[in-house]
mmCIF file of N, CA and C in Angstrom:
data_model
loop_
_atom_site.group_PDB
_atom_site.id
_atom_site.type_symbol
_atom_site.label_atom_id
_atom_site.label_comp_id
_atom_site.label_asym_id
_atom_site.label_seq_id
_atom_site.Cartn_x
_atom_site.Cartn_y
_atom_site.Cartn_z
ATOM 1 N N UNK K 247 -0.195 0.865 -30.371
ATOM 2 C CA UNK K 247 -0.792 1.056 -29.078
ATOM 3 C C UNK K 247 -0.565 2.502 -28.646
ATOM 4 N N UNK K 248 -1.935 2.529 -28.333
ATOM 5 C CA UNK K 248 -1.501 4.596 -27.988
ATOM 6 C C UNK K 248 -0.929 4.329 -26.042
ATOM 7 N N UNK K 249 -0.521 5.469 -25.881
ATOM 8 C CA UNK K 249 -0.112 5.529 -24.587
ATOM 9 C C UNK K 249 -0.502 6.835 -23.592
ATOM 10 N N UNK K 250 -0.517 6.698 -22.631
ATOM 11 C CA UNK K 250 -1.346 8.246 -21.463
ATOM 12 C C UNK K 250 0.024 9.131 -21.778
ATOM 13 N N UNK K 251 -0.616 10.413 -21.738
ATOM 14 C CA UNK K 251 0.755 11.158 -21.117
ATOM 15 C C UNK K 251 1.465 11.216 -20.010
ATOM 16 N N UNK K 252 2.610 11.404 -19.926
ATOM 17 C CA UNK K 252 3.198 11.171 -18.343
ATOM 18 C C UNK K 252 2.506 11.918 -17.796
ATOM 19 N N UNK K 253 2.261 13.146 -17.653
ATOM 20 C CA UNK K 253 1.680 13.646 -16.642
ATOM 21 C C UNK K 253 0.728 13.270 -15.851
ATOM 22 N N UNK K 254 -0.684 12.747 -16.861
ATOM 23 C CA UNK K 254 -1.927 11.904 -16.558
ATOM 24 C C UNK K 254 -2.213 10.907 -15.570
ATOM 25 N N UNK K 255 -0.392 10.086 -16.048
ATOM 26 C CA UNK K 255 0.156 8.709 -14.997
ATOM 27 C C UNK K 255 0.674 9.089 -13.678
ATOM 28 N N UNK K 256 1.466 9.921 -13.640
ATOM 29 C CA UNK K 256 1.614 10.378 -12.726
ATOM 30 C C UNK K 256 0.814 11.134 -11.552
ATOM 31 N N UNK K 257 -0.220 12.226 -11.975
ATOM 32 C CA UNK K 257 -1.287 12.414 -11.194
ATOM 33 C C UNK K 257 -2.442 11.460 -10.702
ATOM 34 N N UNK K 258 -2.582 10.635 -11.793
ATOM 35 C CA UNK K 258 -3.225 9.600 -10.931
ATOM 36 C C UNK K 258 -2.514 8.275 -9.995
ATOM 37 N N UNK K 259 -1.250 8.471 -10.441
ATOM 38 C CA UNK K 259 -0.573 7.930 -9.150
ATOM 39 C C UNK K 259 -0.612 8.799 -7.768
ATOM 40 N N UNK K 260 -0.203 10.072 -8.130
ATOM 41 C CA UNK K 260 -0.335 10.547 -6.981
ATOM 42 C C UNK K 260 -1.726 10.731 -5.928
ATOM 43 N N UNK K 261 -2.461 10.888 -6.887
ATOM 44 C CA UNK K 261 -4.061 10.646 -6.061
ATOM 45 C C UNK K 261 -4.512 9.859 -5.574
ATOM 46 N N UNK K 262 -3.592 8.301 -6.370
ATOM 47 C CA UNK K 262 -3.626 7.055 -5.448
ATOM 48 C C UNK K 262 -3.221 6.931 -4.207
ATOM 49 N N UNK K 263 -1.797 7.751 -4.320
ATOM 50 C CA UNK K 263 -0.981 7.514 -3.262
ATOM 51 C C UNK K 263 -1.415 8.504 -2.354
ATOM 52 N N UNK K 264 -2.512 9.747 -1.979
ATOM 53 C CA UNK K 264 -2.861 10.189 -1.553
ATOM 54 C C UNK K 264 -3.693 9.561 -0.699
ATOM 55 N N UNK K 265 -4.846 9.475 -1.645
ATOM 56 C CA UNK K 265 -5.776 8.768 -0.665
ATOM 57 C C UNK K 265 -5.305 7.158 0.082
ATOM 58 N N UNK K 266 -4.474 6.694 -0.349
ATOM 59 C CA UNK K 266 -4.228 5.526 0.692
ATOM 60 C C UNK K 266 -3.460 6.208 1.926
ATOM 61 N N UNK K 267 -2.966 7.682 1.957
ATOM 62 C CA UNK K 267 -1.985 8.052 2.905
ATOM 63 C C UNK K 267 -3.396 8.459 3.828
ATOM 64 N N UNK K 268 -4.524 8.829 2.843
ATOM 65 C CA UNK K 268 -5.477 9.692 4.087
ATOM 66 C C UNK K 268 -6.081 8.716 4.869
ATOM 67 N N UNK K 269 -6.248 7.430 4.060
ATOM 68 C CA UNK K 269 -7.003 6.029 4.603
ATOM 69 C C UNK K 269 -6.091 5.627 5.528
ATOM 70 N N UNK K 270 -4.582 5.418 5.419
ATOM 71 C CA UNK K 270 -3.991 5.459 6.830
ATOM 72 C C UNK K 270 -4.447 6.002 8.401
ATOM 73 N N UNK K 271 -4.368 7.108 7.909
ATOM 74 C CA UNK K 271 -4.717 7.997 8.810
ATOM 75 C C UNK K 271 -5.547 8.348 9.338
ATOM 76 N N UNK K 272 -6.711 8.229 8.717
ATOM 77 C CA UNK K 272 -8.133 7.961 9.644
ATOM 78 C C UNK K 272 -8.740 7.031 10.086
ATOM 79 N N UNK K 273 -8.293 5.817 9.018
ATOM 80 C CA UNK K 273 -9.042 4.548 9.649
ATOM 81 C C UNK K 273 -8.320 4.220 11.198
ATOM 82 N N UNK K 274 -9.565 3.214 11.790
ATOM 83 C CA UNK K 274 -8.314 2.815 12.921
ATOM 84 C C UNK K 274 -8.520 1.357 12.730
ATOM 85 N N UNK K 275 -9.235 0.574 12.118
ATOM 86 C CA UNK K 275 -9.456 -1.087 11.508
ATOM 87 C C UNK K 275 -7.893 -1.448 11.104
ATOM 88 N N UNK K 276 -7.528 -1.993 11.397
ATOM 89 C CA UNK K 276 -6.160 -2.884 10.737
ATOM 90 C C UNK K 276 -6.287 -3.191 9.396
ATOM 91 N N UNK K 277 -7.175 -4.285 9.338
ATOM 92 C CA UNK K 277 -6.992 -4.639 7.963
ATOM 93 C C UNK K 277 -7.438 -3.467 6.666
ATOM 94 N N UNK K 278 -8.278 -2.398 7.387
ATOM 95 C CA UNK K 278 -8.339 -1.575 6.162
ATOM 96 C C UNK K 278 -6.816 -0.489 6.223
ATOM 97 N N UNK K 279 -6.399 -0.189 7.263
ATOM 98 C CA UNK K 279 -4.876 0.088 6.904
ATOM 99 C C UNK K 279 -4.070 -0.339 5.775
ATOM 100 N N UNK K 280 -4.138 -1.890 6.213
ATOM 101 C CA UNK K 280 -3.432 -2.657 5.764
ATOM 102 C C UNK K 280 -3.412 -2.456 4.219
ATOM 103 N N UNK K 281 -5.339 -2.600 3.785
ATOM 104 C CA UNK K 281 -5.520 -2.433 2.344
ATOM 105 C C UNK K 281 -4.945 -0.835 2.071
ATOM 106 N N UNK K 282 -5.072 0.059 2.629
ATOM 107 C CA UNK K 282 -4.385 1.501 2.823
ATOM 108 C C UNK K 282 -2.880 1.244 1.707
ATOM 109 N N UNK K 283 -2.366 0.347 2.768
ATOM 110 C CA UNK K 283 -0.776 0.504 2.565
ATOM 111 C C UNK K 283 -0.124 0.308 1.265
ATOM 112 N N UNK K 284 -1.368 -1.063 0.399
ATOM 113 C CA UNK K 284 -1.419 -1.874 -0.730
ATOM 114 C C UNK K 284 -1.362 -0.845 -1.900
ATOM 115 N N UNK K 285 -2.467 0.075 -1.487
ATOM 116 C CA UNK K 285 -3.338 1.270 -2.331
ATOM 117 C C UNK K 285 -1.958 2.131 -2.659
ATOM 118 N N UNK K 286 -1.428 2.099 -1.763
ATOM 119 C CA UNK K 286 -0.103 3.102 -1.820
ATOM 120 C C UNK K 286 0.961 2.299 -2.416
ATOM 121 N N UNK K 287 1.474 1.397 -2.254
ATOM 122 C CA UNK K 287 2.279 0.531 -3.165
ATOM 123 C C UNK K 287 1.642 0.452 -4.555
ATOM 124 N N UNK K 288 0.533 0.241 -4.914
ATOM 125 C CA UNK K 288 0.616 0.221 -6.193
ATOM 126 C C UNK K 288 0.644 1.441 -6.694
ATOM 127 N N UNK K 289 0.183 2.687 -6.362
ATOM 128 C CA UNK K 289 0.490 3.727 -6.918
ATOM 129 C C UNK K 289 1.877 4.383 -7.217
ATOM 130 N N UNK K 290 2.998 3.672 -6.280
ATOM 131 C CA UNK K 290 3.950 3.668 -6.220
ATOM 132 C C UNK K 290 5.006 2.802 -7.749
ATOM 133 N N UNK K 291 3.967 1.546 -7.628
ATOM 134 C CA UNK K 291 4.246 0.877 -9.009
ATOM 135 C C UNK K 291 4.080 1.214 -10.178
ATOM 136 N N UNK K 292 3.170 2.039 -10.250
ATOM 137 C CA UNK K 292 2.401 2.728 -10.942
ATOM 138 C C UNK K 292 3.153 4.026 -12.152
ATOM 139 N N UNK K 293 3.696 4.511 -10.807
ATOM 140 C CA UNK K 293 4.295 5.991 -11.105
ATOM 141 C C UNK K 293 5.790 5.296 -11.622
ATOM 142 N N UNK K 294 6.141 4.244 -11.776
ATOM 143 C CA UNK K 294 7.343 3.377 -12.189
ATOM 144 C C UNK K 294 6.950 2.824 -13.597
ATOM 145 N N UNK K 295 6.127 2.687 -13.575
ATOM 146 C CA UNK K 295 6.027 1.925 -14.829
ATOM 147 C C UNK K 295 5.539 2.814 -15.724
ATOM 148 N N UNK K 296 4.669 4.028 -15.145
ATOM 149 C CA UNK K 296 4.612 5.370 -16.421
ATOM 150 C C UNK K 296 5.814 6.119 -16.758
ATOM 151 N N UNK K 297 6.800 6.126 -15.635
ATOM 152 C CA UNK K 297 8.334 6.714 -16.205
ATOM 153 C C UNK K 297 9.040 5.713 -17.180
ATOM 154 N N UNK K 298 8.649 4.599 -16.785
ATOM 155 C CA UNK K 298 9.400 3.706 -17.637
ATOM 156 C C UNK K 298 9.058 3.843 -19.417
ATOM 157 N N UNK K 299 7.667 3.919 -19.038
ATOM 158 C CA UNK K 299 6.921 3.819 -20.559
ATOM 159 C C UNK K 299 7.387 4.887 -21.527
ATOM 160 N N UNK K 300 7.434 6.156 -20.401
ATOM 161 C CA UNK K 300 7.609 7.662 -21.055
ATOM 162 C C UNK K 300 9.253 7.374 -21.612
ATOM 163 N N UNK K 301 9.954 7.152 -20.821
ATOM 164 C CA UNK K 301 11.330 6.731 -21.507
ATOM 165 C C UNK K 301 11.926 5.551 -22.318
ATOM 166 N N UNK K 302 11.012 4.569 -22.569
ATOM 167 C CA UNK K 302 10.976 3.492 -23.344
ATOM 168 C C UNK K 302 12.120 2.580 -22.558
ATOM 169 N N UNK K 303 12.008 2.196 -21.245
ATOM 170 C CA UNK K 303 13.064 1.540 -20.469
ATOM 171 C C UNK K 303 12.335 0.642 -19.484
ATOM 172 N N UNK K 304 13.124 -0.840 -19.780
ATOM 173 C CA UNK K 304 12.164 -1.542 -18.954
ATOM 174 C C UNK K 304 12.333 -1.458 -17.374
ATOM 175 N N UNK K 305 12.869 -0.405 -16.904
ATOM 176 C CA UNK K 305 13.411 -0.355 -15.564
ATOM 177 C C UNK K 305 12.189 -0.407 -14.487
ATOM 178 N N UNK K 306 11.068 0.359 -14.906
ATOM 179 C CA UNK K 306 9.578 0.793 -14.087
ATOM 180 C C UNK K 306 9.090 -0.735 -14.305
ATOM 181 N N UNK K 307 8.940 -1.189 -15.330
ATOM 182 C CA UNK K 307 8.242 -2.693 -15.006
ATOM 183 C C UNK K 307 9.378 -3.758 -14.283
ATOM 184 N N UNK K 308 10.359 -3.712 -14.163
ATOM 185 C CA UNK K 308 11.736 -4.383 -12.789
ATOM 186 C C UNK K 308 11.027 -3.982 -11.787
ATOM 187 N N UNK K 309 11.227 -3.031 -11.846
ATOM 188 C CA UNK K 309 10.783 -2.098 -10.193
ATOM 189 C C UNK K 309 9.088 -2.497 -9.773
ATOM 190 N N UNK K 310 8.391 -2.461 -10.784
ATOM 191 C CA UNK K 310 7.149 -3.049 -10.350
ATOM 192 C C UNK K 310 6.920 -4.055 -9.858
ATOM 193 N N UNK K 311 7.612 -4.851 -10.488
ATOM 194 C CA UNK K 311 7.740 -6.800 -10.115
ATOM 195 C C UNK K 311 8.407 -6.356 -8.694
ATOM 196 N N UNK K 312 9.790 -5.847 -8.279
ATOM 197 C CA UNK K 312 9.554 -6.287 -6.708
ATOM 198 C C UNK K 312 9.070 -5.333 -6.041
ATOM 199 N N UNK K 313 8.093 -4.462 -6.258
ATOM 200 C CA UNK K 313 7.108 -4.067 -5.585
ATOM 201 C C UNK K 313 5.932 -4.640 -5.361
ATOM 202 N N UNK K 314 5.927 -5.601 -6.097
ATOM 203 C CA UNK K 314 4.548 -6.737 -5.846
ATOM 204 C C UNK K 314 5.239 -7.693 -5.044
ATOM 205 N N UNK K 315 6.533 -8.153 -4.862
ATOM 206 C CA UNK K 315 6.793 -8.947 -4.161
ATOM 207 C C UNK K 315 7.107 -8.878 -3.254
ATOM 208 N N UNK K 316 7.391 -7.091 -2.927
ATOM 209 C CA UNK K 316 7.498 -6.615 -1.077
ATOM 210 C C UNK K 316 5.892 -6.835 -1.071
ATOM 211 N N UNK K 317 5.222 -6.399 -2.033
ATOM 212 C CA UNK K 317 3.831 -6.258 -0.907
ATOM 213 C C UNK K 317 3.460 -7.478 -0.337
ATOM 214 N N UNK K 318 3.573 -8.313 -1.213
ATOM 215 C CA UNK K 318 2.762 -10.036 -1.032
ATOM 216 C C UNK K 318 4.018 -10.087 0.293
ATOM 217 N N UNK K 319 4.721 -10.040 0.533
ATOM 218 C CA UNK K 319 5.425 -10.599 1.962
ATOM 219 C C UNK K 319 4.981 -9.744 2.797
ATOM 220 N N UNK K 320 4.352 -7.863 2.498
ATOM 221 C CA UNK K 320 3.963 -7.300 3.553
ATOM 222 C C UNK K 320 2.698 -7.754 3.718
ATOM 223 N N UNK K 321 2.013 -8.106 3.035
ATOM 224 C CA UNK K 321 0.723 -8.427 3.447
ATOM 225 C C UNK K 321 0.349 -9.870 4.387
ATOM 226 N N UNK K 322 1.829 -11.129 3.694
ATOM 227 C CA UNK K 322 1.449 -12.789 4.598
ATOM 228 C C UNK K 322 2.052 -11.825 6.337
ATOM 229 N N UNK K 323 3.140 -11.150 6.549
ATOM 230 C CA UNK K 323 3.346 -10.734 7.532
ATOM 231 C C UNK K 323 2.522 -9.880 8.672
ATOM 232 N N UNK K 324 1.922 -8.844 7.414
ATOM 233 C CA UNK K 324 0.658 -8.417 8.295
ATOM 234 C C UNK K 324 -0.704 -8.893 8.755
ATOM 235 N N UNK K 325 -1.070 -9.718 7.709
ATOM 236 C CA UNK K 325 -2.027 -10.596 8.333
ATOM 237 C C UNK K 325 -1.575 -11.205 9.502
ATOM 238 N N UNK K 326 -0.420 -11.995 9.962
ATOM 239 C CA UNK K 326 -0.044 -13.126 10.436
ATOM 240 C C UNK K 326 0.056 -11.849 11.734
ATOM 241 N N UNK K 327 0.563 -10.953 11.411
ATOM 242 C CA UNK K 327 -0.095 -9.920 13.190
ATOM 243 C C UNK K 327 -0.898 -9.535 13.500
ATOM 244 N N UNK K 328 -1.882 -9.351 12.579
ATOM 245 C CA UNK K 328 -3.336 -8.708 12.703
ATOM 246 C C UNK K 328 -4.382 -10.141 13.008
ATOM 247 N N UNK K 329 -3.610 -11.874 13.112
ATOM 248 C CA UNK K 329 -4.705 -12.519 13.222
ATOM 249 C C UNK K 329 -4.237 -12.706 15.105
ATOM 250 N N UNK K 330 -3.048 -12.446 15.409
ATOM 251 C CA UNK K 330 -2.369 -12.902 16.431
ATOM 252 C C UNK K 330 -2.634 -11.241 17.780
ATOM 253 N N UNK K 331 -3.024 -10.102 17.109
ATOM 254 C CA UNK K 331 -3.539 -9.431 17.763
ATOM 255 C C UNK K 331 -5.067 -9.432 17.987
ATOM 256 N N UNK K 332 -5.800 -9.716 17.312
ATOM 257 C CA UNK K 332 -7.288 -10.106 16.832
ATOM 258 C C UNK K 332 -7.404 -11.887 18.311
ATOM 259 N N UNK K 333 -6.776 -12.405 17.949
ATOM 260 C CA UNK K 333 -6.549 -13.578 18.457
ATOM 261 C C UNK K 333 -6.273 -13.171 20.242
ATOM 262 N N UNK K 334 -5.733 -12.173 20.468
ATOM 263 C CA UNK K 334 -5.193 -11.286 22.004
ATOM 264 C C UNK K 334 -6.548 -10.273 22.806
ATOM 265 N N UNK K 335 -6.841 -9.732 21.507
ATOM 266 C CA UNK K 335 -7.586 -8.613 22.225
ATOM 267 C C UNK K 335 -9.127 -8.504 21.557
ATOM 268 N N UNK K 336 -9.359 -9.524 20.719
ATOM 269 C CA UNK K 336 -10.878 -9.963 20.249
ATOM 270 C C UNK K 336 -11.403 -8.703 19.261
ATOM 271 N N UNK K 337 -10.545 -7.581 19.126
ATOM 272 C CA UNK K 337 -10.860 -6.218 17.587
ATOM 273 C C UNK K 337 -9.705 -5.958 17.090
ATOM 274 N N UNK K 338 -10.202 -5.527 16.256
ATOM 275 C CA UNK K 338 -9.199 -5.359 15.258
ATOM 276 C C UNK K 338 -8.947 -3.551 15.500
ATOM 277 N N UNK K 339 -9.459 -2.854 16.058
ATOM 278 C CA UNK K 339 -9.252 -1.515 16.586
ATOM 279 C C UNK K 339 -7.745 -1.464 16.732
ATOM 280 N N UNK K 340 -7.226 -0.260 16.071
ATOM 281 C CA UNK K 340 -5.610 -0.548 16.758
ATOM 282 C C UNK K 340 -5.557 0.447 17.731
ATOM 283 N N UNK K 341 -6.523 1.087 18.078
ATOM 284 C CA UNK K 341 -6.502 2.023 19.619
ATOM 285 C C UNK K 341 -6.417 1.169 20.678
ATOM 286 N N UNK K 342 -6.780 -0.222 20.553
ATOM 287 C CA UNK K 342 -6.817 -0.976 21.433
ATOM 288 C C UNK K 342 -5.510 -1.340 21.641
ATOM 289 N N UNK K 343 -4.829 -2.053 20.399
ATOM 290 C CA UNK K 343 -3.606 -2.245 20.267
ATOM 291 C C UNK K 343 -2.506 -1.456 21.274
ATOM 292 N N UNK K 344 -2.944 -0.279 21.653
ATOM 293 C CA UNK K 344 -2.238 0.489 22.460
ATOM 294 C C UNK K 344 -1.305 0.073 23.583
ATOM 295 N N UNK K 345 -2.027 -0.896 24.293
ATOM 296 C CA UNK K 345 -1.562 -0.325 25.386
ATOM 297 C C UNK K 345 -0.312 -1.929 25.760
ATOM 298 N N UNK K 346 -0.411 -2.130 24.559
ATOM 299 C CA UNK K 346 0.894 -3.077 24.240
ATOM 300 C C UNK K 346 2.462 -2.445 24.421
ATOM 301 N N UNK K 347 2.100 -1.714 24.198
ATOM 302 C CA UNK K 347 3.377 -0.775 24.387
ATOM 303 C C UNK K 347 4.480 -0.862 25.911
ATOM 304 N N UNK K 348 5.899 -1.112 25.593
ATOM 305 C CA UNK K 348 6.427 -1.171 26.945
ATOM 306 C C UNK K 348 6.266 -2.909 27.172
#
């Protein structure tokens, strides 16, 4: 089995993890945040499991597994606020979300 070079893995992690930081940041929809945040965790998994490969250590695929298993709890958690704010203020806008504050 041939394999990427680290470098390759790594830049396209980082471009992952880029653009989910820019999708943060401009969207204002919740749930596409949300998918934002995902985009960035796996690139995060990502860049773990190409160090791992490059060093022949199963440590990046450990680390991947509970990075899938923070996300799946960040995601039943974030839904479960995004249906209960949705459910409050009828959008999913989080400008709206605002004025929750206090």
């Amino acid at each position: 089995m041939t394999s990427i070079p680290m470098e390759t893995g790594l830049l396209l992690a980082g471009v992952l993890f880029m653009l989910g930081l820019i999708s943060v940041m401009i969207r204002r929809n919740i749930i596409f945040m949300l998918i934002s945040v995902e985009i960035m965790l796996n690139a995060a998994g990502l860049a773990f499991i190409v160090a791992g490969s490059h060093w022949a250590q199963p440590d990046g695929q450990i680390m991947f597994i509970f990075i899938l298993t923070m996300a799946a709890a960040e995601v039943s958690v974030g839904l479960a606020l995004i249906l209960q704010i949705y459910h409050q203020l009828k959008t999913l806008n989080s400008d709206a979300a605002n004025f929750m504050k206090g």
